């Protein structure tokens, strides 16, 4: 079945200019009818769906195009590459987990401010900060 550029854009939820971009990047090949109108087939739809899947996994466009070009078709190569990207994602996840824990530690201090303001009186002299506490004087 043949699809127009408008059909393809509607099916995939993208703009026609995005389709032109994918053509320029050799992600899909443009087919033209005798009258010059572009048309696409189901293979183009699946290629663009696969592209979307790989982009969600943060594969760079150049890597995806190289893989789609037919130069890198071995499933072991593709599996190894996906495992590499999974490892990178896990490393990012660990980094952000540690970052969230660090932020939480700082938040604990900030949350204590309200409690401390009720218990302590702060007076500032030009060169000295005095803290007065009813228990310690």
mmCIF file of C-alpha atoms in Angstrom:
data_model
loop_
_atom_site.group_PDB
_atom_site.id
_atom_site.type_symbol
_atom_site.label_atom_id
_atom_site.label_comp_id
_atom_site.label_asym_id
_atom_site.label_seq_id
_atom_site.Cartn_x
_atom_site.Cartn_y
_atom_site.Cartn_z
ATOM 1 C CA UNK A 1 0.000 0.000 0.000
ATOM 2 C CA UNK A 2 1.177 3.521 -0.776
ATOM 3 C CA UNK A 3 0.951 6.363 1.721
ATOM 4 C CA UNK A 4 1.256 10.075 1.012
ATOM 5 C CA UNK A 5 3.538 12.247 3.128
ATOM 6 C CA UNK A 6 0.422 13.612 4.860
ATOM 7 C CA UNK A 7 -0.793 10.080 5.600
ATOM 8 C CA UNK A 8 2.601 9.121 6.991
ATOM 9 C CA UNK A 9 2.750 12.211 9.189
ATOM 10 C CA UNK A 10 -0.749 11.533 10.511
ATOM 11 C CA UNK A 11 -0.081 7.841 11.184
ATOM 12 C CA UNK A 12 3.139 8.569 13.088
ATOM 13 C CA UNK A 13 2.032 11.813 14.731
ATOM 14 C CA UNK A 14 4.929 13.824 13.278
ATOM 15 C CA UNK A 15 5.223 16.745 10.905
ATOM 16 C CA UNK A 16 5.899 16.518 7.200
ATOM 17 C CA UNK A 17 9.066 18.557 7.765
ATOM 18 C CA UNK A 18 10.270 15.828 10.153
ATOM 19 C CA UNK A 19 9.718 13.300 7.370
ATOM 20 C CA UNK A 20 11.755 15.461 4.992
ATOM 21 C CA UNK A 21 14.485 15.592 7.625
ATOM 22 C CA UNK A 22 14.487 11.794 7.957
ATOM 23 C CA UNK A 23 14.793 11.542 4.183
ATOM 24 C CA UNK A 24 17.791 13.908 4.165
ATOM 25 C CA UNK A 25 19.412 11.838 6.912
ATOM 26 C CA UNK A 26 18.839 8.672 4.816
ATOM 27 C CA UNK A 27 16.684 7.108 7.497
ATOM 28 C CA UNK A 28 14.022 6.465 4.876
ATOM 29 C CA UNK A 29 14.258 6.612 1.102
ATOM 30 C CA UNK A 30 11.862 8.749 -0.816
ATOM 31 C CA UNK A 31 9.857 7.072 -3.552
ATOM 32 C CA UNK A 32 8.215 9.203 -6.198
ATOM 33 C CA UNK A 33 5.367 8.523 -8.541
ATOM 34 C CA UNK A 34 5.545 9.540 -12.194
ATOM 35 C CA UNK A 35 3.833 12.835 -11.348
ATOM 36 C CA UNK A 36 6.563 13.609 -8.776
ATOM 37 C CA UNK A 37 4.470 13.059 -5.648
ATOM 38 C CA UNK A 38 6.213 11.313 -2.773
ATOM 39 C CA UNK A 39 4.871 8.046 -1.515
ATOM 40 C CA UNK A 40 5.817 5.742 1.328
ATOM 41 C CA UNK A 41 5.149 2.122 2.142
ATOM 42 C CA UNK A 42 4.667 0.056 5.274
ATOM 43 C CA UNK A 43 8.428 -0.543 5.529
ATOM 44 C CA UNK A 44 8.949 3.219 5.930
ATOM 45 C CA UNK A 45 6.369 3.260 8.715
ATOM 46 C CA UNK A 46 8.138 0.433 10.560
ATOM 47 C CA UNK A 47 11.545 2.086 10.064
ATOM 48 C CA UNK A 48 10.277 5.307 11.605
ATOM 49 C CA UNK A 49 8.603 3.409 14.462
ATOM 50 C CA UNK A 50 11.898 1.600 15.084
ATOM 51 C CA UNK A 51 13.722 4.929 14.929
ATOM 52 C CA UNK A 52 11.404 6.287 17.620
ATOM 53 C CA UNK A 53 12.092 3.249 19.812
ATOM 54 C CA UNK A 54 15.852 3.720 19.490
ATOM 55 C CA UNK A 55 15.627 7.480 20.128
ATOM 56 C CA UNK A 56 13.715 6.773 23.348
ATOM 57 C CA UNK A 57 16.681 4.621 24.354
ATOM 58 C CA UNK A 58 18.870 7.692 23.604
ATOM 59 C CA UNK A 59 20.703 6.148 20.672
ATOM 60 C CA UNK A 60 22.308 8.922 18.595
ATOM 61 C CA UNK A 61 20.741 9.475 15.189
ATOM 62 C CA UNK A 62 23.996 8.677 13.367
ATOM 63 C CA UNK A 63 24.175 5.302 15.117
ATOM 64 C CA UNK A 64 20.572 4.504 14.200
ATOM 65 C CA UNK A 65 21.097 5.467 10.571
ATOM 66 C CA UNK A 66 24.245 3.348 10.373
ATOM 67 C CA UNK A 67 22.347 0.413 11.830
ATOM 68 C CA UNK A 68 19.434 0.924 9.447
ATOM 69 C CA UNK A 69 21.758 1.310 6.459
ATOM 70 C CA UNK A 70 22.390 -2.414 6.391
ATOM 71 C CA UNK A 71 26.088 -2.090 7.273
ATOM 72 C CA UNK A 72 25.422 -3.267 10.817
ATOM 73 C CA UNK A 73 22.782 -5.947 10.685
ATOM 74 C CA UNK A 74 24.236 -8.637 12.916
ATOM 75 C CA UNK A 75 21.922 -9.258 15.836
ATOM 76 C CA UNK A 76 24.909 -9.832 18.162
ATOM 77 C CA UNK A 77 26.274 -6.381 17.348
ATOM 78 C CA UNK A 78 22.866 -4.830 17.958
ATOM 79 C CA UNK A 79 22.466 -6.795 21.220
ATOM 80 C CA UNK A 80 25.922 -5.684 22.436
ATOM 81 C CA UNK A 81 25.134 -2.070 21.602
ATOM 82 C CA UNK A 82 21.822 -2.234 23.454
ATOM 83 C CA UNK A 83 23.549 -3.757 26.484
ATOM 84 C CA UNK A 84 26.091 -0.915 26.375
ATOM 85 C CA UNK A 85 23.304 1.683 26.371
ATOM 86 C CA UNK A 86 21.500 -0.155 29.164
ATOM 87 C CA UNK A 87 24.669 -0.042 31.267
ATOM 88 C CA UNK A 88 24.987 3.700 30.614
ATOM 89 C CA UNK A 89 21.345 4.173 31.646
ATOM 90 C CA UNK A 90 21.939 2.246 34.870
ATOM 91 C CA UNK A 91 24.987 4.428 35.609
ATOM 92 C CA UNK A 92 22.885 7.555 35.037
ATOM 93 C CA UNK A 93 20.203 6.121 37.285
ATOM 94 C CA UNK A 94 22.723 5.563 40.077
ATOM 95 C CA UNK A 95 24.084 9.090 39.618
ATOM 96 C CA UNK A 96 20.611 10.618 39.900
ATOM 97 C CA UNK A 97 19.754 8.430 42.895
ATOM 98 C CA UNK A 98 22.859 9.718 44.699
ATOM 99 C CA UNK A 99 21.996 13.266 43.662
ATOM 100 C CA UNK A 100 18.469 12.894 45.076
ATOM 101 C CA UNK A 101 19.902 11.523 48.341
ATOM 102 C CA UNK A 102 22.291 14.478 48.577
ATOM 103 C CA UNK A 103 19.461 16.933 47.997
ATOM 104 C CA UNK A 104 17.397 15.160 50.664
ATOM 105 C CA UNK A 105 20.251 15.575 53.173
ATOM 106 C CA UNK A 106 20.308 19.302 52.491
ATOM 107 C CA UNK A 107 16.532 19.482 52.748
ATOM 108 C CA UNK A 108 16.712 17.984 56.247
ATOM 109 C CA UNK A 109 18.793 20.970 57.335
ATOM 110 C CA UNK A 110 16.428 23.431 55.676
ATOM 111 C CA UNK A 111 13.420 21.764 57.330
ATOM 112 C CA UNK A 112 15.043 22.238 60.747
ATOM 113 C CA UNK A 113 15.127 26.021 60.380
ATOM 114 C CA UNK A 114 11.544 26.499 61.568
ATOM 115 C CA UNK A 115 12.170 24.353 64.654
ATOM 116 C CA UNK A 116 15.433 26.123 65.448
ATOM 117 C CA UNK A 117 13.954 29.603 65.101
ATOM 118 C CA UNK A 118 11.530 28.839 67.908
ATOM 119 C CA UNK A 119 14.253 27.547 70.261
ATOM 120 C CA UNK A 120 17.153 29.943 69.744
ATOM 121 C CA UNK A 121 17.652 33.659 69.730
ATOM 122 C CA UNK A 122 20.278 35.064 67.417
ATOM 123 C CA UNK A 123 22.045 38.370 68.070
ATOM 124 C CA UNK A 124 24.832 39.650 65.896
ATOM 125 C CA UNK A 125 27.626 41.903 67.014
ATOM 126 C CA UNK A 126 29.985 43.471 64.487
ATOM 127 C CA UNK A 127 32.620 40.736 64.829
ATOM 128 C CA UNK A 128 30.842 38.091 66.798
ATOM 129 C CA UNK A 129 27.693 36.008 66.538
ATOM 130 C CA UNK A 130 26.091 35.258 69.909
ATOM 131 C CA UNK A 131 23.671 32.374 70.317
ATOM 132 C CA UNK A 132 21.465 32.290 73.393
ATOM 133 C CA UNK A 133 19.733 29.116 74.506
ATOM 134 C CA UNK A 134 17.489 28.917 77.595
ATOM 135 C CA UNK A 135 19.000 25.590 78.614
ATOM 136 C CA UNK A 136 22.673 26.521 78.283
ATOM 137 C CA UNK A 137 22.507 30.282 78.721
#
